[in-house]
Amino acid sequence: MVVTQALRWIETARVADRTAAATALSQALVEDRLDFEDRCAAEAALTMLLDDPSDKVRAAMAEALSFSAKAPAQIIEALAGDQPHVAAFVLGRSPLLTEADLVDRLVLAPGILQAVIASRAGVGIQLAAAIAEVGEREGCLALLSNGGAEIGSVSFHRMIERFGSDDEVCHALLGSARLPADCRHRLVVRLGEKFSRSPLLTGVVGERRAERIARDACTQASLTLIDHTRCEDHAVLVEHLRSRGDLTGGFLVRAVAQGNIDFFGAVLIALTGQNERRVRALLARGRDVALQALMQSAGLSQQLHGAIISALRVWREVANGRRVAGTQEVSWTMLQGLRGEGNSELALLLRRIHLDALRSNARGHARMLAAA
């Protein structure tokens, strides 16, 4: 169809015919098949179709133009403000919409369109921050499921603040491999607090017992989190735990007993202010006196020094290939060093760690036998 004829024909054509014409004109534009005069006429025709009473016509135009960088910018801008099912084509695809354009649209968009914007390929860190700040839950869920989105630590924190009580958002956050360790710990603590208030749990074991169960579960989850945190991220996690008051002596004893020596080193660096190379060297091969001085400088109770040094000796032998040992053996060695202190809080803690390790190893052995 000749473009000039289309301009005269649009006003009287049926919806199906106008839809076909909108698609054909849009494709001709993006495929660059028109000379200058026909291109101007085609843009004029499409501009007229922006006011078409049928959303089918406008949707056909939006779909045909959505992927192209050659589409008329003024038409893309108009379509981006159309009804949601029309606007979705260009908001989700058009390369002509800048990050600033998308942020402006996001603020006033309903949740369904926020999700479309959040699902775009290559969502930048500024757009992700805007979604985390003002987006509805649909937009945040779409952002978390977008593997190509650049999500900053601040944005993760903001989503936790806004949707920390939403089970689906929490699940999506915990399922993201990009979630920083401090954010993950924050979520784990929130879930633990929610678990401790569960009517079922408090009804069965009582409120005080429920709080202890939840606290122990959070502690173990924190230790598991350390196992899955990269060494370069330990400093951030340490600062987070420190600000919460969670870097207790008991927690550090558990961490050392379970072999989290790199994390323990990051704690000592943060608490003493000494350089990383010196602290790592002392943990790897430092004498007892030097280690005691280091822990004293970090403010660790002197009662913990002997048990921690006993554990470090075992883990050094494991690292050097001279011994095979795990938490069960290490906690027993730590406990044996407390002769005459069998009823102290430290001894009770080490005994609990040892029994937990025994149970865990027994379960693992049983599973291996069952699978054989």
Coordinates of C-alpha atoms in Angstrom, one line a residue:
M1 CA 0.0 0.0 0.0
V2 CA 1.4 3.5 -0.9
V3 CA 1.9 5.6 2.2
T4 CA 0.0 8.6 0.9
Q5 CA -3.0 6.4 0.1
A6 CA -2.9 5.0 3.6
L7 CA -3.2 8.5 5.1
R8 CA -6.5 9.1 3.2
W9 CA -7.7 5.6 4.0
I10 CA -7.1 5.3 7.8
E11 CA -10.2 7.3 8.9
T12 CA -12.7 4.9 7.2
A13 CA -11.0 1.5 7.5
R14 CA -12.1 -1.3 9.8
V15 CA -10.1 -2.1 13.0
A16 CA -8.6 -5.2 11.5
D17 CA -7.4 -3.3 8.4
R18 CA -6.0 -0.4 10.5
T19 CA -4.2 -3.0 12.7
A20 CA -2.6 -4.5 9.6
A21 CA -1.7 -1.1 8.2
A22 CA -0.1 -0.1 11.5
T23 CA 2.0 -3.2 11.5
A24 CA 3.0 -2.8 7.8
L25 CA 3.9 0.9 8.2
S26 CA 5.9 0.2 11.4
Q27 CA 7.8 -2.7 9.8
A28 CA 8.6 -0.5 6.8
L29 CA 10.1 2.1 9.1
V30 CA 12.2 -0.2 11.2
E31 CA 13.4 -2.1 8.1
D32 CA 14.5 1.2 6.5
R33 CA 12.7 0.5 3.2
L34 CA 11.3 4.0 2.6
D35 CA 12.8 7.0 1.0
F36 CA 12.8 10.3 2.9
E37 CA 9.3 11.5 1.7
D38 CA 7.6 8.2 2.3
R39 CA 9.3 7.9 5.7
C40 CA 7.9 11.3 6.8
A41 CA 4.5 10.3 5.5
A42 CA 4.7 6.9 7.4
E43 CA 5.6 8.7 10.6
A44 CA 2.6 11.1 10.1
A45 CA 0.3 8.1 9.6
L46 CA 1.6 6.4 12.7
T47 CA 1.2 9.6 14.6
M48 CA -2.4 9.7 13.6
L49 CA -2.8 6.0 14.7
L50 CA -1.6 7.0 18.2
D51 CA -5.1 8.5 18.6
D52 CA -6.9 5.4 17.2
P53 CA -9.8 4.4 19.5
S54 CA -8.9 0.7 19.2
D55 CA -6.1 -0.4 21.5
K56 CA -5.5 -3.4 19.1
V57 CA -4.1 -0.9 16.5
R58 CA -1.9 0.8 19.0
A59 CA -0.6 -2.5 20.4
A60 CA 0.2 -3.7 16.9
M61 CA 2.3 -0.6 16.3
A62 CA 4.0 -0.9 19.7
E63 CA 4.9 -4.5 19.1
A64 CA 6.4 -3.8 15.7
L65 CA 8.4 -0.8 16.8
S66 CA 9.5 -2.1 20.2
F67 CA 12.9 -3.7 19.4
S68 CA 14.1 -1.1 16.9
A69 CA 16.5 1.8 17.5
K70 CA 15.2 3.3 14.2
A71 CA 11.7 3.8 15.5
P72 CA 10.5 7.4 15.7
A73 CA 11.4 8.5 19.3
Q74 CA 8.2 10.7 19.6
I75 CA 6.0 7.7 18.8
I76 CA 7.9 5.4 21.3
E77 CA 7.5 8.1 24.0
A78 CA 3.7 8.3 23.3
L79 CA 3.3 4.5 23.3
A80 CA 5.2 4.3 26.6
G81 CA 2.4 6.3 28.2
D82 CA -0.5 4.3 26.7
Q83 CA -2.6 1.6 28.4
P84 CA -0.5 -1.0 30.3
H85 CA -0.9 -3.8 27.7
V86 CA 0.2 -1.4 24.9
A87 CA 2.9 0.4 26.9
A88 CA 4.4 -3.0 28.0
F89 CA 5.9 -3.6 24.6
V90 CA 8.0 -0.5 24.5
L91 CA 8.7 -0.3 28.2
G92 CA 10.1 -3.8 28.2
R93 CA 12.0 -3.7 25.0
S94 CA 12.7 -0.3 23.3
P95 CA 16.4 0.7 23.2
L96 CA 15.3 4.3 22.7
L97 CA 14.2 4.6 26.3
T98 CA 17.1 5.7 28.5
E99 CA 17.5 4.7 32.1
A100 CA 16.4 8.2 33.1
D101 CA 13.2 7.8 30.9
L102 CA 12.5 4.5 32.6
V103 CA 13.0 5.8 36.1
D104 CA 10.5 8.6 35.3
R105 CA 8.0 6.1 34.0
L106 CA 8.5 3.8 36.9
V107 CA 7.4 6.2 39.6
L108 CA 3.9 6.5 38.2
A109 CA 3.6 3.0 36.7
P110 CA 1.3 0.3 38.1
G111 CA 2.9 -2.8 39.5
I112 CA 2.4 -4.8 36.3
L113 CA 4.4 -2.2 34.3
Q114 CA 7.1 -1.9 37.0
A115 CA 7.6 -5.6 36.6
V116 CA 7.9 -5.2 32.8
I117 CA 10.6 -2.5 33.3
A118 CA 12.4 -4.6 35.9
S119 CA 12.5 -7.5 33.5
R120 CA 14.3 -5.6 30.8
A121 CA 17.7 -7.0 29.6
G122 CA 20.5 -5.1 31.2
V123 CA 18.8 -3.1 34.0
G124 CA 21.4 -0.7 35.3
I125 CA 22.3 0.0 38.9
Q126 CA 20.4 3.4 39.0
L127 CA 17.2 1.9 37.6
A128 CA 17.5 -1.1 40.0
A129 CA 17.9 1.4 42.9
A130 CA 14.7 3.2 41.8
I131 CA 12.8 -0.1 41.7
A132 CA 14.0 -1.0 45.1
E133 CA 13.1 2.4 46.5
V134 CA 9.6 3.0 45.0
G135 CA 8.7 -0.2 43.2
E136 CA 5.7 -2.3 44.3
R137 CA 6.3 -5.9 45.2
E138 CA 5.7 -7.1 41.6
G139 CA 8.5 -4.9 40.4
C140 CA 10.9 -6.0 43.1
L141 CA 10.1 -9.7 42.5
A142 CA 10.8 -9.2 38.8
L143 CA 14.1 -7.4 39.5
L144 CA 15.3 -10.2 41.8
S145 CA 14.5 -12.8 39.1
N146 CA 16.4 -10.7 36.4
G147 CA 19.8 -12.3 36.2
G148 CA 21.1 -9.4 34.1
A149 CA 20.2 -6.6 36.5
E150 CA 22.9 -4.7 38.4
I151 CA 21.6 -4.6 41.9
G152 CA 23.7 -2.7 44.5
S153 CA 24.0 -3.6 48.2
V154 CA 22.0 -0.5 49.1
S155 CA 19.1 -1.7 46.9
F156 CA 19.1 -5.2 48.6
H157 CA 19.0 -3.5 52.0
R158 CA 16.1 -1.2 50.8
M159 CA 14.0 -4.2 49.6
I160 CA 14.6 -6.0 52.9
E161 CA 13.4 -2.8 54.8
R162 CA 10.3 -2.5 52.6
F163 CA 9.3 -6.2 52.1
G164 CA 11.1 -8.0 54.9
S165 CA 7.8 -9.4 56.1
D166 CA 6.7 -10.6 52.7
D167 CA 7.3 -14.3 52.4
E168 CA 7.6 -14.4 48.6
V169 CA 10.0 -11.4 48.4
C170 CA 12.1 -12.9 51.3
H171 CA 12.3 -16.3 49.4
A172 CA 13.4 -14.5 46.2
L173 CA 16.0 -12.5 48.1
L174 CA 17.4 -15.6 49.8
G175 CA 17.4 -17.4 46.4
S176 CA 19.6 -14.7 44.8
A177 CA 23.3 -15.6 44.6
R178 CA 24.0 -11.9 44.4
L179 CA 22.6 -11.1 47.9
P180 CA 25.4 -9.7 50.1
A181 CA 26.3 -11.7 53.2
D182 CA 25.2 -9.0 55.6
C183 CA 21.8 -8.8 53.9
R184 CA 21.4 -12.5 54.0
H185 CA 22.2 -12.5 57.7
R186 CA 19.6 -9.8 58.3
L187 CA 17.0 -11.8 56.5
V188 CA 17.9 -15.0 58.5
V189 CA 17.5 -13.1 61.8
R190 CA 14.1 -11.7 60.6
L191 CA 12.9 -15.2 59.8
G192 CA 14.2 -16.5 63.1
E193 CA 12.3 -13.8 65.0
K194 CA 9.2 -14.6 63.0
F195 CA 9.7 -18.3 63.8
S196 CA 10.0 -17.7 67.5
R197 CA 6.6 -15.9 67.5
S198 CA 4.9 -18.8 65.7
P199 CA 1.7 -19.7 67.6
L200 CA 2.3 -23.4 66.8
L201 CA 5.9 -23.4 68.3
T202 CA 5.1 -21.3 71.4
G203 CA 2.0 -23.5 72.0
V204 CA 4.0 -26.7 71.9
V205 CA 7.2 -25.7 73.8
G206 CA 6.4 -22.4 75.4
E207 CA 7.6 -18.9 74.7
R208 CA 11.0 -19.0 76.4
R209 CA 11.9 -22.4 74.8
A210 CA 10.7 -21.1 71.4
E211 CA 13.0 -18.1 71.7
R212 CA 16.0 -20.3 72.5
I213 CA 15.2 -22.7 69.6
A214 CA 15.0 -19.7 67.3
R215 CA 18.2 -18.1 68.7
D216 CA 20.1 -21.4 68.3
A217 CA 18.8 -21.8 64.7
C218 CA 19.9 -18.3 63.9
T219 CA 23.3 -18.9 65.3
Q220 CA 23.8 -22.1 63.2
A221 CA 22.4 -20.3 60.1
S222 CA 24.9 -17.5 60.7
L223 CA 27.8 -20.1 60.8
T224 CA 26.5 -21.8 57.7
L225 CA 26.4 -18.4 56.0
I226 CA 30.0 -17.8 56.9
D227 CA 30.9 -21.1 55.1
H228 CA 29.3 -19.8 51.9
T229 CA 30.7 -16.3 52.1
R230 CA 33.7 -15.4 50.0
C231 CA 36.8 -14.3 52.0
E232 CA 36.8 -10.9 50.4
D233 CA 33.3 -10.4 51.8
H234 CA 34.1 -11.3 55.3
A235 CA 34.9 -7.8 56.4
V236 CA 31.4 -6.5 55.5
L237 CA 29.8 -9.4 57.3
V238 CA 32.0 -8.9 60.4
E239 CA 31.1 -5.2 60.5
H240 CA 27.4 -6.1 60.2
L241 CA 27.6 -8.7 63.0
R242 CA 29.6 -6.3 65.1
S243 CA 27.0 -3.5 64.7
R244 CA 24.3 -5.9 65.9
G245 CA 26.3 -7.1 68.9
D246 CA 26.5 -10.6 67.5
L247 CA 30.3 -11.1 67.7
T248 CA 30.1 -12.7 71.1
G249 CA 32.7 -14.9 72.6
G250 CA 30.5 -17.9 72.2
F251 CA 29.8 -17.2 68.6
L252 CA 33.6 -16.9 67.9
V253 CA 34.3 -20.2 69.7
R254 CA 31.7 -21.9 67.5
A255 CA 33.2 -20.3 64.4
V256 CA 36.7 -21.5 65.3
A257 CA 35.5 -25.0 66.3
Q258 CA 33.8 -25.4 62.9
G259 CA 37.0 -24.3 61.0
N260 CA 36.0 -20.7 60.0
I261 CA 39.6 -19.5 60.5
D262 CA 39.6 -17.0 57.7
F263 CA 36.4 -15.4 59.2
F264 CA 38.0 -15.4 62.6
G265 CA 41.0 -13.6 61.1
A266 CA 38.7 -11.0 59.6
V267 CA 37.2 -10.5 63.1
L268 CA 40.7 -10.0 64.7
I269 CA 41.6 -7.6 61.9
A270 CA 38.5 -5.5 62.6
L271 CA 38.8 -5.6 66.4
T272 CA 42.6 -4.9 66.6
G273 CA 43.2 -2.7 63.6
Q274 CA 46.3 -4.7 62.7
N275 CA 47.1 -5.3 59.1
E276 CA 45.8 -8.4 57.4
R277 CA 49.2 -10.0 56.6
R278 CA 50.3 -10.0 60.2
V279 CA 47.1 -11.4 61.5
R280 CA 47.0 -14.2 58.9
A281 CA 50.6 -15.0 59.6
L282 CA 50.0 -15.3 63.3
L283 CA 47.0 -17.6 62.8
A284 CA 48.9 -19.8 60.4
R285 CA 52.1 -20.2 62.4
G286 CA 52.3 -17.8 65.3
R287 CA 53.3 -18.9 68.8
D288 CA 50.9 -19.2 71.6
V289 CA 52.1 -16.1 73.4
A290 CA 51.7 -14.0 70.2
L291 CA 48.2 -15.4 69.6
Q292 CA 47.2 -14.6 73.2
A293 CA 48.5 -11.0 72.8
L294 CA 46.5 -10.7 69.6
M295 CA 43.3 -12.0 71.2
Q296 CA 43.9 -9.8 74.2
S297 CA 44.2 -6.8 71.9
A298 CA 40.9 -7.8 70.2
G299 CA 39.2 -7.8 73.6
L300 CA 38.5 -11.5 73.8
S301 CA 38.1 -12.9 77.2
Q302 CA 41.2 -14.6 78.5
Q303 CA 39.1 -17.7 79.4
L304 CA 38.6 -18.3 75.6
H305 CA 42.3 -18.1 74.7
G306 CA 43.3 -21.6 75.5
A307 CA 40.4 -23.3 73.8
I308 CA 40.8 -21.2 70.6
I309 CA 44.6 -21.9 70.5
S310 CA 43.9 -25.6 70.9
A311 CA 41.6 -25.5 67.9
L312 CA 44.0 -23.5 65.8
R313 CA 46.7 -26.2 66.4
V314 CA 44.4 -28.9 65.1
W315 CA 43.3 -26.9 62.1
R316 CA 46.9 -26.1 61.2
E317 CA 47.7 -29.8 61.1
V318 CA 44.6 -30.4 59.0
A319 CA 45.7 -27.6 56.6
N320 CA 49.2 -29.0 56.4
G321 CA 47.9 -32.5 55.6
R322 CA 49.2 -34.1 58.8
R323 CA 45.8 -34.9 60.3
V324 CA 42.3 -35.6 59.3
A325 CA 39.8 -33.9 61.7
G326 CA 36.5 -32.0 61.7
T327 CA 34.3 -30.2 64.2
Q328 CA 33.8 -33.3 66.2
E329 CA 37.5 -33.9 66.9
V330 CA 38.3 -30.2 67.3
S331 CA 35.6 -29.5 69.8
W332 CA 36.7 -32.6 71.8
T333 CA 40.3 -31.3 71.8
M334 CA 39.1 -27.9 73.0
L335 CA 37.0 -29.5 75.7
Q336 CA 39.8 -31.7 76.9
G337 CA 41.9 -28.6 77.5
L338 CA 39.4 -27.4 80.1
R339 CA 40.3 -29.9 82.8
G340 CA 38.9 -28.6 86.1
E341 CA 36.4 -26.3 84.4
G342 CA 33.8 -28.9 83.5
N343 CA 30.9 -26.8 84.7
S344 CA 31.9 -23.5 83.2
E345 CA 29.9 -21.8 80.5
L346 CA 32.6 -22.4 78.0
A347 CA 32.7 -26.2 78.8
L348 CA 28.9 -26.4 78.4
L349 CA 29.1 -24.6 75.1
L350 CA 31.9 -26.9 73.8
R351 CA 30.0 -29.9 75.0
R352 CA 27.0 -28.8 73.0
I353 CA 29.1 -28.1 69.9
H354 CA 30.6 -31.6 70.2
L355 CA 27.3 -33.3 70.6
D356 CA 25.8 -31.4 67.7
A357 CA 28.8 -32.5 65.5
L358 CA 28.3 -36.1 66.7
R359 CA 24.7 -36.0 65.7
S360 CA 25.4 -34.4 62.4
N361 CA 28.1 -37.0 61.6
A362 CA 25.8 -39.9 62.6
R363 CA 23.1 -38.6 60.3
G364 CA 25.5 -38.3 57.5
H365 CA 26.8 -41.8 58.1
A366 CA 23.2 -43.2 58.2
R367 CA 22.4 -41.5 54.9
M368 CA 25.5 -43.0 53.3
L369 CA 24.5 -46.5 54.5
A370 CA 20.9 -46.0 53.2
A371 CA 22.2 -44.9 49.8
A372 CA 24.6 -47.8 49.5

